[in-house]
Amino acid sequence: GAGVSQSPRYKVAKRGQDVALRCDPISGHVSLFWYQQALGQGPEFLTYFQNEAQLDKSGLPSDRFFAERPEGSVSTLKIQRTQQEDSAVYLCASSSSLLNIQYFGAGTRLSVL
Amino acid sequence: QKEVEQDPGPLSVPEGAIVSLNCTYSNSAFQYFMWYRQYSRKGPELLMYTYSSGNKEDGRFTAQVDKSSKYISLFIRDSQPSDSATYLCAMRSENAGGTSYGKLTFGQGTILTVHP
């Protein structure tokens, strides 16, 4: 597709469940970013990849959060043992290089009950 | 205190009005400044992108950056109902020596409604 694609668009999880969120970046984009957007707030940085290398994971809120991009294309954000405070929209963005414009997907809205 | 402060509004204006949106920031390393528009249940969409201080105009939109005051603005002229959205300021540094210079730091977002 032409844009960043994220799936699923909506995810409801029971507290304690593991979830996996997928991001398909724009074809050829080497940089990929994950952000978390709480209700009524701006996006907050979680982590980014340059190709398959995870260069910064300083924004991941806890060790329950894990991201990977094994082949330098599709990325998965995994949250283990979900908690209510994990409820948010998770946005993925990609860019053609680290300092270029970031294009965002529509996000995955996670609700933890 | 957050690195980037943005008045969340909400802001309601009549069609045709001039809208002014603002952000202040504390990190002097920020060099790149952006404004994103986010419609409900959509991802942020880039509107304006500026480097360092100065003005940039694109159609009905004008972005201003004043690095000495750590203050950025977005002006929307002749506002339309289709401009109703959340407007997010974002910025990043140019510190090539670090590992986090690619990440964006966002403001809280300002909710704008333009009514006919």
Coordinates of N, CA and C in Angstrom, one line a residue:
Chain A
G1 N 0.8 -1.2 0.0 CA 0.0 0.0 0.0 C 0.8 1.2 0.0
A2 N 0.2 2.4 -0.1 CA 0.9 3.6 -0.3 C 1.3 4.2 1.1
G3 N 0.6 3.9 2.1 CA 0.9 4.4 3.5 C 1.3 3.4 4.5
V4 N 1.5 3.9 5.7 CA 1.8 3.0 6.8 C 0.5 2.3 7.2
S5 N 0.6 1.0 7.3 CA -0.6 0.2 7.7 C -0.3 -0.5 9.1
Q6 N -1.4 -0.4 9.9 CA -1.3 -1.0 11.2 C -2.5 -1.9 11.4
S7 N -2.2 -3.0 12.1 CA -3.2 -4.0 12.4 C -3.0 -4.6 13.8
P8 N -4.1 -5.0 14.5 CA -5.4 -4.6 14.2 C -5.7 -3.1 14.4
R9 N -6.8 -2.6 14.0 CA -7.1 -1.2 14.3 C -7.6 -1.1 15.7
Y10 N -8.3 -2.1 16.2 CA -8.8 -2.1 17.6 C -8.5 -3.4 18.2
K11 N -8.1 -3.4 19.5 CA -7.8 -4.6 20.2 C -8.3 -4.4 21.7
V12 N -9.1 -5.4 22.1 CA -9.6 -5.4 23.5 C -8.9 -6.6 24.1
A13 N -8.3 -6.3 25.3 CA -7.6 -7.4 26.0 C -8.0 -7.4 27.4
K14 N -8.0 -8.6 28.0 CA -8.3 -8.7 29.4 C -6.9 -8.5 30.1
R15 N -7.0 -7.9 31.3 CA -5.8 -7.6 32.1 C -5.0 -8.9 32.3
G16 N -3.7 -8.8 31.9 CA -2.9 -10.0 32.1 C -2.6 -10.7 30.8
Q17 N -3.4 -10.4 29.7 CA -3.2 -11.0 28.4 C -2.0 -10.4 27.7
D18 N -1.4 -11.1 26.8 CA -0.3 -10.6 25.9 C -1.0 -10.2 24.6
V19 N -0.4 -9.1 24.1 CA -0.9 -8.6 22.8 C 0.2 -8.3 21.8
A20 N -0.1 -8.4 20.5 CA 0.9 -8.1 19.5 C 0.3 -7.1 18.5
L21 N 1.0 -6.0 18.3 CA 0.5 -5.0 17.3 C 1.5 -4.9 16.2
R22 N 0.9 -4.9 15.0 CA 1.8 -5.0 13.8 C 1.8 -3.7 13.0
C23 N 3.0 -3.4 12.4 CA 3.1 -2.2 11.6 C 3.8 -2.6 10.3
D24 N 3.2 -2.2 9.2 CA 3.8 -2.3 7.9 C 4.2 -0.9 7.4
P25 N 5.5 -0.6 7.3 CA 5.9 0.7 7.0 C 5.7 0.9 5.4
I26 N 5.9 2.2 5.0 CA 6.0 2.5 3.6 C 7.2 1.7 3.0
S27 N 6.9 1.2 1.8 CA 8.0 0.4 1.2 C 9.2 1.2 1.0
G28 N 10.4 0.6 1.4 CA 11.6 1.3 1.3 C 12.0 2.2 2.4
H29 N 11.1 2.4 3.3 CA 11.5 3.3 4.5 C 12.4 2.5 5.5
V30 N 13.5 3.1 5.8 CA 14.5 2.3 6.6 C 14.2 2.6 8.1
S31 N 13.6 3.8 8.4 CA 13.4 4.2 9.8 C 12.0 3.9 10.2
L32 N 11.8 3.3 11.4 CA 10.5 3.0 11.9 C 10.4 3.4 13.4
F33 N 9.3 4.1 13.7 CA 9.1 4.6 15.1 C 7.8 4.1 15.6
W34 N 7.8 3.8 16.9 CA 6.5 3.5 17.7 C 6.3 4.6 18.7
Y35 N 5.0 5.1 18.8 CA 4.6 6.1 19.7 C 3.4 5.6 20.5
Q36 N 3.2 6.1 21.7 CA 2.0 5.8 22.5 C 1.2 7.1 22.7
Q37 N -0.1 7.0 22.4 CA -0.9 8.3 22.5 C -2.0 8.0 23.5
A38 N -1.9 8.5 24.7 CA -3.0 8.4 25.7 C -4.1 9.3 25.3
L39 N -5.3 9.0 25.8 CA -6.5 9.9 25.5 C -6.3 11.3 25.9
G40 N -6.5 12.2 24.9 CA -6.3 13.6 25.2 C -4.9 14.1 25.3
Q41 N -3.9 13.3 24.9 CA -2.5 13.7 25.0 C -1.9 13.6 23.6
G42 N -0.7 14.1 23.5 CA 0.1 14.0 22.3 C 0.8 12.7 22.3
P43 N 1.2 12.2 21.1 CA 2.0 10.9 21.1 C 3.3 11.0 21.9
E44 N 3.7 9.9 22.5 CA 5.0 9.9 23.2 C 5.8 8.8 22.6
F45 N 7.1 9.1 22.4 CA 8.0 8.2 21.8 C 8.2 6.9 22.6
L46 N 8.2 5.8 21.9 CA 8.5 4.5 22.6 C 9.9 4.0 22.1
T47 N 10.0 3.8 20.8 CA 11.3 3.2 20.3 C 11.4 3.4 18.8
Y48 N 12.7 3.3 18.3 CA 12.8 3.3 16.9 C 13.9 2.4 16.3
F49 N 13.7 2.0 15.1 CA 14.5 1.1 14.3 C 15.1 1.8 13.1
Q50 N 16.4 1.5 12.9 CA 17.0 1.8 11.6 C 17.3 0.4 10.9
N51 N 16.5 0.2 9.9 CA 16.5 -1.2 9.3 C 16.1 -2.2 10.4
E52 N 16.9 -3.2 10.7 CA 16.5 -4.2 11.7 C 17.1 -3.8 13.1
A53 N 17.9 -2.8 13.1 CA 18.6 -2.5 14.4 C 17.7 -1.5 15.2
Q54 N 17.5 -1.9 16.5 CA 16.7 -1.1 17.4 C 17.7 -0.1 18.1
L55 N 17.7 1.1 17.6 CA 18.7 2.1 18.1 C 18.3 2.8 19.4
D56 N 17.1 2.9 19.7 CA 16.6 3.6 20.9 C 15.4 3.0 21.4
K57 N 15.4 2.5 22.6 CA 14.2 2.0 23.2 C 14.0 2.7 24.6
S58 N 14.5 3.9 24.7 CA 14.4 4.6 25.9 C 13.0 4.9 26.4
G59 N 12.0 5.0 25.4 CA 10.7 5.3 25.8 C 9.8 4.2 26.2
L60 N 10.2 3.0 26.1 CA 9.4 1.8 26.5 C 9.2 1.9 28.0
P61 N 7.9 1.9 28.4 CA 7.6 2.2 29.8 C 8.0 1.1 30.8
S62 N 8.1 -0.1 30.3 CA 8.5 -1.2 31.3 C 9.0 -2.4 30.5
D63 N 9.6 -3.3 31.2 CA 10.1 -4.5 30.5 C 9.0 -5.4 29.9
R64 N 7.7 -5.0 30.1 CA 6.6 -5.8 29.5 C 6.5 -5.4 28.1
F65 N 7.1 -4.3 27.6 CA 7.0 -3.9 26.3 C 8.2 -4.3 25.5
F66 N 8.0 -4.9 24.3 CA 9.1 -5.4 23.5 C 8.7 -5.1 22.0
A67 N 9.7 -4.7 21.3 CA 9.5 -4.4 19.8 C 10.6 -5.1 19.0
E68 N 10.2 -5.5 17.8 CA 11.1 -6.1 16.9 C 10.9 -5.8 15.5
R69 N 11.9 -5.9 14.7 CA 11.8 -5.7 13.2 C 12.8 -6.6 12.6
P70 N 12.6 -7.9 12.6 CA 13.7 -8.8 12.3 C 14.3 -8.7 10.9
E71 N 13.4 -8.3 9.9 CA 13.9 -8.3 8.5 C 14.0 -6.8 8.0
G72 N 13.9 -5.9 8.9 CA 14.0 -4.5 8.5 C 12.8 -3.9 7.8
S73 N 11.7 -4.6 7.9 CA 10.5 -4.1 7.2 C 9.3 -4.1 8.2
V74 N 8.5 -5.1 8.3 CA 7.4 -5.2 9.2 C 8.0 -5.2 10.7
S75 N 7.2 -4.5 11.5 CA 7.6 -4.4 13.0 C 6.4 -4.9 13.8
T76 N 6.7 -5.5 14.9 CA 5.7 -5.9 15.9 C 6.0 -5.3 17.3
L77 N 5.0 -4.7 17.9 CA 5.2 -4.2 19.3 C 4.4 -5.2 20.1
K78 N 5.1 -5.8 21.1 CA 4.4 -6.8 21.9 C 4.3 -6.2 23.4
I79 N 3.2 -6.4 24.0 CA 3.0 -6.0 25.4 C 2.6 -7.3 26.1
Q80 N 3.4 -7.6 27.1 CA 3.1 -8.8 27.9 C 2.3 -8.4 29.2
R81 N 1.5 -9.3 29.6 CA 0.7 -9.1 30.9 C 0.1 -7.7 30.9
T82 N -0.7 -7.4 30.0 CA -1.3 -6.1 29.8 C -1.9 -5.6 31.1
Q83 N -1.8 -4.3 31.4 CA -2.4 -3.6 32.5 C -3.3 -2.5 32.0
Q84 N -4.2 -2.0 32.8 CA -5.2 -1.0 32.4 C -4.5 0.2 31.9
E85 N -3.4 0.6 32.5 CA -2.6 1.8 32.1 C -2.0 1.7 30.7
D86 N -2.0 0.5 30.2 CA -1.5 0.3 28.8 C -2.5 0.7 27.8
S87 N -3.8 1.0 28.2 CA -4.8 1.4 27.2 C -4.4 2.7 26.6
A88 N -4.4 2.7 25.3 CA -3.9 3.9 24.5 C -4.0 3.6 23.0
V89 N -3.7 4.6 22.2 CA -3.5 4.3 20.8 C -2.0 4.2 20.5
Y90 N -1.6 3.1 19.8 CA -0.2 2.9 19.5 C 0.0 3.2 18.1
L91 N 0.8 4.2 17.8 CA 1.0 4.7 16.5 C 2.4 4.3 16.0
C92 N 2.4 3.9 14.7 CA 3.7 3.6 14.1 C 3.9 4.6 13.0
A93 N 5.2 5.0 12.8 CA 5.6 6.0 11.8 C 6.8 5.5 11.1
S94 N 7.0 5.8 9.8 CA 8.2 5.4 9.1 C 8.7 6.6 8.3
S95 N 10.0 6.6 8.0 CA 10.6 7.7 7.2 C 11.7 7.1 6.4
S96 N 12.1 7.8 5.3 CA 13.1 7.3 4.4 C 14.5 7.3 5.0
S97 N 14.7 8.2 6.0 CA 15.9 8.1 6.7 C 15.7 8.7 8.1
L98 N 16.6 8.7 9.0 CA 16.4 9.0 10.4 C 15.9 10.5 10.6
L99 N 16.3 11.4 9.7 CA 16.0 12.8 9.9 C 14.9 13.3 9.0
N100 N 14.3 12.4 8.2 CA 13.3 12.9 7.3 C 11.9 12.8 7.9
I101 N 10.9 13.3 7.1 CA 9.6 13.4 7.6 C 9.1 12.0 8.0
Q102 N 8.4 11.9 9.1 CA 7.8 10.7 9.6 C 6.3 10.7 9.2
Y103 N 5.9 9.6 8.5 CA 4.6 9.3 8.1 C 3.9 8.3 9.1
F104 N 2.7 8.7 9.5 CA 2.1 7.9 10.6 C 1.0 7.0 10.0
G105 N 0.8 5.9 10.6 CA -0.3 5.0 10.4 C -1.5 5.5 11.2
A106 N -2.6 4.9 11.1 CA -3.9 5.2 11.8 C -3.9 4.8 13.2
G107 N -3.0 3.9 13.6 CA -2.8 3.5 14.9 C -3.7 2.2 15.3
T108 N -3.3 1.6 16.4 CA -4.1 0.5 17.0 C -4.6 1.0 18.3
R109 N -5.9 1.0 18.5 CA -6.5 1.4 19.8 C -6.6 0.2 20.7
L110 N -5.8 0.2 21.7 CA -5.8 -0.9 22.7 C -6.6 -0.5 23.9
S111 N -7.6 -1.4 24.3 CA -8.3 -1.2 25.5 C -8.1 -2.4 26.4
V112 N -7.6 -2.2 27.6 CA -7.4 -3.3 28.5 C -8.4 -3.2 29.6
L113 N -9.2 -4.3 29.7 CA -10.3 -4.3 30.7 C -10.0 -5.0 32.0
Chain B
Q1 N 7.7 19.4 34.7 CA 7.3 20.2 33.5 C 7.6 19.5 32.2
K2 N 6.7 19.5 31.3 CA 6.9 18.8 30.0 C 7.9 19.6 29.2
E3 N 8.6 19.0 28.3 CA 9.5 19.6 27.4 C 8.8 20.5 26.4
V4 N 7.6 20.1 26.0 CA 6.8 20.9 25.1 C 5.4 21.2 25.7
E5 N 5.0 22.4 25.8 CA 3.7 22.8 26.3 C 2.8 23.3 25.2
Q6 N 1.6 22.9 25.2 CA 0.6 23.3 24.2 C -0.7 23.4 24.9
D7 N -1.4 24.5 24.7 CA -2.7 24.7 25.3 C -3.7 23.8 24.6
P8 N -4.4 22.9 25.4 CA -5.2 21.9 24.8 C -6.6 22.5 24.2
G9 N -6.8 23.7 24.6 CA -8.1 24.3 24.2 C -9.2 23.7 25.0
P10 N -10.4 23.4 24.4 CA -10.7 23.4 23.0 C -10.9 24.9 22.5
L11 N -10.7 25.0 21.2 CA -10.8 26.3 20.5 C -11.9 26.2 19.5
S12 N -12.9 27.1 19.6 CA -14.0 27.1 18.7 C -14.1 28.5 18.0
V13 N -14.1 28.4 16.7 CA -14.1 29.7 15.9 C -15.1 29.6 14.8
P14 N -15.6 30.8 14.3 CA -16.5 30.7 13.1 C -15.7 30.6 11.8
E15 N -16.4 30.0 10.9 CA -15.7 29.9 9.5 C -15.2 31.2 9.0
G16 N -14.0 31.2 8.5 CA -13.4 32.4 7.9 C -12.5 33.1 8.9
A17 N -12.5 32.7 10.2 CA -11.6 33.3 11.2 C -10.2 33.0 11.0
I18 N -9.3 33.8 11.6 CA -7.9 33.5 11.6 C -7.6 32.7 12.9
V19 N -7.0 31.6 12.8 CA -6.7 30.8 14.0 C -5.2 30.9 14.3
S20 N -4.9 31.0 15.6 CA -3.5 31.0 16.1 C -3.3 29.9 17.1
L21 N -2.4 29.0 16.8 CA -2.0 27.9 17.7 C -0.6 28.1 18.1
N22 N -0.3 27.7 19.4 CA 1.1 28.0 19.9 C 1.6 26.9 20.7
C23 N 2.9 26.8 20.7 CA 3.6 25.9 21.6 C 4.8 26.6 22.2
T24 N 5.2 26.2 23.4 CA 6.5 26.7 24.0 C 7.3 25.4 24.3
Y25 N 8.6 25.5 24.4 CA 9.4 24.4 24.7 C 10.6 24.8 25.5
S26 N 11.2 23.8 26.2 CA 12.3 24.2 27.1 C 13.7 23.7 26.6
N27 N 13.7 22.7 25.7 CA 14.9 22.1 25.2 C 15.6 22.9 24.1
S28 N 16.7 23.6 24.4 CA 17.3 24.4 23.3 C 17.9 23.6 22.2
A29 N 18.0 22.3 22.4 CA 18.6 21.5 21.3 C 17.6 21.2 20.1
F30 N 16.4 21.6 20.4 CA 15.4 21.4 19.3 C 15.7 22.3 18.1
Q31 N 15.8 21.7 16.9 CA 16.1 22.5 15.7 C 15.0 22.3 14.6
Y32 N 14.3 21.2 14.6 CA 13.3 21.0 13.6 C 11.9 21.0 14.3
F33 N 11.0 21.8 13.6 CA 9.7 22.0 14.2 C 8.6 21.7 13.2
M34 N 7.6 21.0 13.7 CA 6.6 20.5 12.8 C 5.2 20.8 13.4
W35 N 4.2 20.9 12.5 CA 2.8 20.9 12.9 C 2.1 19.7 12.2
Y36 N 1.4 18.9 13.0 CA 0.7 17.8 12.5 C -0.8 18.1 12.8
R37 N -1.6 17.6 11.9 CA -3.1 17.6 12.1 C -3.6 16.2 12.3
Q38 N -4.5 16.0 13.2 CA -5.0 14.7 13.5 C -6.5 14.7 13.6
Y39 N -7.1 14.0 12.6 CA -8.6 13.9 12.7 C -8.9 12.7 13.6
S40 N -10.1 12.7 14.0 CA -10.6 11.7 15.0 C -10.3 10.3 14.5
R41 N -9.7 9.5 15.3 CA -9.5 8.1 14.9 C -8.6 7.9 13.7
K42 N -7.7 8.9 13.5 CA -6.8 8.8 12.4 C -5.4 9.1 12.9
G43 N -4.4 8.8 12.1 CA -3.0 9.1 12.5 C -2.7 10.6 12.2
P44 N -1.6 11.1 12.9 CA -1.2 12.5 12.6 C -0.7 12.6 11.2
E45 N -1.1 13.8 10.6 CA -0.7 14.1 9.2 C 0.1 15.4 9.2
L46 N 1.3 15.4 8.6 CA 2.2 16.5 8.6 C 1.6 17.7 7.8
L47 N 1.6 18.9 8.4 CA 1.1 20.1 7.8 C 2.3 21.0 7.4
M48 N 3.2 21.2 8.4 CA 4.2 22.2 8.2 C 5.5 21.7 8.8
Y49 N 6.6 22.0 8.2 CA 7.9 21.5 8.6 C 8.9 22.6 8.5
T50 N 9.5 23.1 9.6 CA 10.5 24.2 9.5 C 11.8 23.8 10.2
Y51 N 12.9 24.4 9.8 CA 14.1 24.2 10.4 C 14.6 25.5 11.0
S52 N 15.0 25.5 12.3 CA 15.5 26.7 13.0 C 14.4 27.8 13.0
S53 N 14.9 29.0 13.2 CA 13.9 30.1 13.3 C 13.5 30.7 11.9
G54 N 12.3 31.4 12.0 CA 11.8 32.0 10.7 C 10.4 31.6 10.5
N55 N 9.9 32.0 9.3 CA 8.5 31.8 8.9 C 8.5 30.9 7.7
K56 N 7.4 30.2 7.6 CA 7.1 29.4 6.4 C 5.6 29.4 6.1
E57 N 5.3 29.7 4.8 CA 3.9 29.8 4.4 C 3.6 28.7 3.4
D58 N 2.4 28.1 3.5 CA 1.9 27.1 2.6 C 0.4 27.3 2.5
G59 N 0.0 28.0 1.5 CA -1.5 28.2 1.3 C -2.0 29.0 2.4
R60 N -3.0 28.5 3.1 CA -3.7 29.2 4.2 C -2.9 29.0 5.5
F61 N -1.8 28.3 5.5 CA -1.1 28.0 6.7 C 0.3 28.7 6.8
T62 N 0.6 29.3 8.0 CA 1.9 29.9 8.2 C 2.4 29.4 9.5
A63 N 3.7 29.0 9.4 CA 4.3 28.5 10.7 C 5.4 29.5 11.0
Q64 N 5.5 29.8 12.3 CA 6.6 30.7 12.8 C 7.4 30.1 13.9
V65 N 8.7 30.3 13.9 CA 9.5 29.7 14.9 C 10.4 30.9 15.5
D66 N 10.3 31.0 16.8 CA 11.2 32.0 17.5 C 12.0 31.3 18.5
K67 N 13.2 30.9 18.1 CA 14.1 30.1 18.9 C 14.5 30.9 20.2
S68 N 14.7 32.2 20.0 CA 15.2 33.0 21.2 C 14.1 32.9 22.3
S69 N 12.9 32.8 22.0 CA 11.8 32.8 23.0 C 11.3 31.3 23.2
K70 N 11.8 30.4 22.4 CA 11.4 29.0 22.5 C 9.9 28.9 22.3
Y71 N 9.4 29.5 21.2 CA 8.0 29.6 21.0 C 7.7 29.4 19.5
I72 N 6.7 28.5 19.2 CA 6.4 28.3 17.8 C 4.9 28.5 17.6
S73 N 4.5 28.9 16.4 CA 3.1 29.2 16.2 C 2.7 28.7 14.8
L74 N 1.4 28.4 14.7 CA 0.8 28.0 13.4 C -0.5 28.9 13.3
F75 N -0.5 29.6 12.1 CA -1.7 30.5 11.8 C -2.4 29.8 10.7
I76 N -3.7 29.8 10.8 CA -4.6 29.3 9.7 C -5.5 30.5 9.3
R77 N -5.4 30.9 8.1 CA -6.2 31.9 7.6 C -7.5 31.3 6.9
D78 N -8.6 32.1 6.9 CA -9.8 31.7 6.3 C -10.2 30.3 6.7
S79 N -10.3 30.1 8.0 CA -10.5 28.7 8.5 C -11.8 28.1 7.9
Q80 N -11.8 26.8 7.7 CA -12.9 26.1 7.1 C -13.4 25.0 8.1
P81 N -14.6 24.6 8.0 CA -15.1 23.5 8.9 C -14.2 22.2 8.7
S82 N -13.6 22.0 7.5 CA -12.8 20.9 7.3 C -11.4 21.0 8.1
D83 N -11.1 22.2 8.6 CA -9.9 22.3 9.5 C -10.2 21.8 10.9
S84 N -11.4 21.5 11.2 CA -11.7 21.0 12.6 C -11.0 19.7 12.8
A85 N -10.1 19.7 13.8 CA -9.2 18.6 14.1 C -8.4 18.9 15.3
T86 N -7.5 18.0 15.7 CA -6.5 18.3 16.8 C -5.2 18.6 16.1
Y87 N -4.6 19.7 16.5 CA -3.3 20.2 16.0 C -2.2 19.9 17.0
L88 N -1.2 19.2 16.5 CA -0.1 18.8 17.4 C 1.2 19.5 16.9
C89 N 1.9 20.2 17.8 CA 3.2 20.6 17.5 C 4.2 19.5 17.8
A90 N 5.3 19.4 17.1 CA 6.3 18.4 17.4 C 7.6 19.0 17.0
M91 N 8.6 18.5 17.7 CA 10.0 19.0 17.4 C 11.0 17.9 17.7
R92 N 12.2 18.1 17.2 CA 13.3 17.2 17.4 C 14.6 17.9 17.3
S93 N 15.6 17.3 17.9 CA 16.9 17.9 17.9 C 17.8 17.5 16.8
E94 N 19.0 18.1 16.6 CA 19.9 17.7 15.6 C 21.2 17.2 16.1
N95 N 21.1 16.6 17.3 CA 22.3 16.1 17.9 C 22.8 14.8 17.3
A96 N 23.6 14.9 16.3 CA 24.0 13.7 15.6 C 24.9 12.8 16.4
G97 N 25.4 13.3 17.5 CA 26.2 12.5 18.4 C 25.4 11.6 19.3
G98 N 24.1 11.8 19.4 CA 23.3 11.0 20.3 C 22.5 9.9 19.5
T99 N 21.8 9.2 20.2 CA 21.0 8.1 19.5 C 19.6 8.4 19.5
S100 N 19.1 9.5 20.0 CA 17.7 9.7 20.1 C 17.3 10.9 19.3
Y101 N 18.1 11.4 18.4 CA 17.8 12.6 17.7 C 16.7 12.4 16.6
G102 N 16.3 11.1 16.3 CA 15.3 10.9 15.4 C 13.9 11.0 15.9
K103 N 13.8 10.9 17.3 CA 12.4 10.9 17.9 C 11.8 12.3 17.9
L104 N 10.5 12.3 17.8 CA 9.7 13.5 17.9 C 9.2 13.7 19.3
T105 N 9.2 14.9 19.8 CA 8.6 15.3 21.1 C 7.4 16.1 20.8
F106 N 6.2 15.7 21.2 CA 5.0 16.3 20.8 C 4.4 17.2 22.0
G107 N 3.6 18.2 21.6 CA 2.8 18.9 22.6 C 1.5 18.0 22.8
Q108 N 0.7 18.5 23.7 CA -0.5 17.8 24.1 C -1.6 17.8 23.0
G109 N -1.5 18.8 22.1 CA -2.5 18.9 21.0 C -3.6 19.9 21.4
T110 N -4.0 20.7 20.4 CA -5.1 21.7 20.6 C -6.3 21.2 19.7
I111 N -7.4 21.1 20.4 CA -8.6 20.7 19.6 C -9.3 21.9 19.1
L112 N -9.4 21.9 17.7 CA -10.0 23.1 17.0 C -11.3 22.7 16.4
T113 N -12.3 23.5 16.6 CA -13.6 23.3 15.9 C -13.9 24.6 15.1
V114 N -14.1 24.5 13.8 CA -14.5 25.6 13.0 C -16.0 25.4 12.6
H115 N -16.9 26.3 13.1 CA -18.3 26.1 12.8 C -18.8 27.0 11.7
P116 N -19.7 26.5 10.9 CA -20.2 27.2 9.7 C -20.9 28.5 10.1

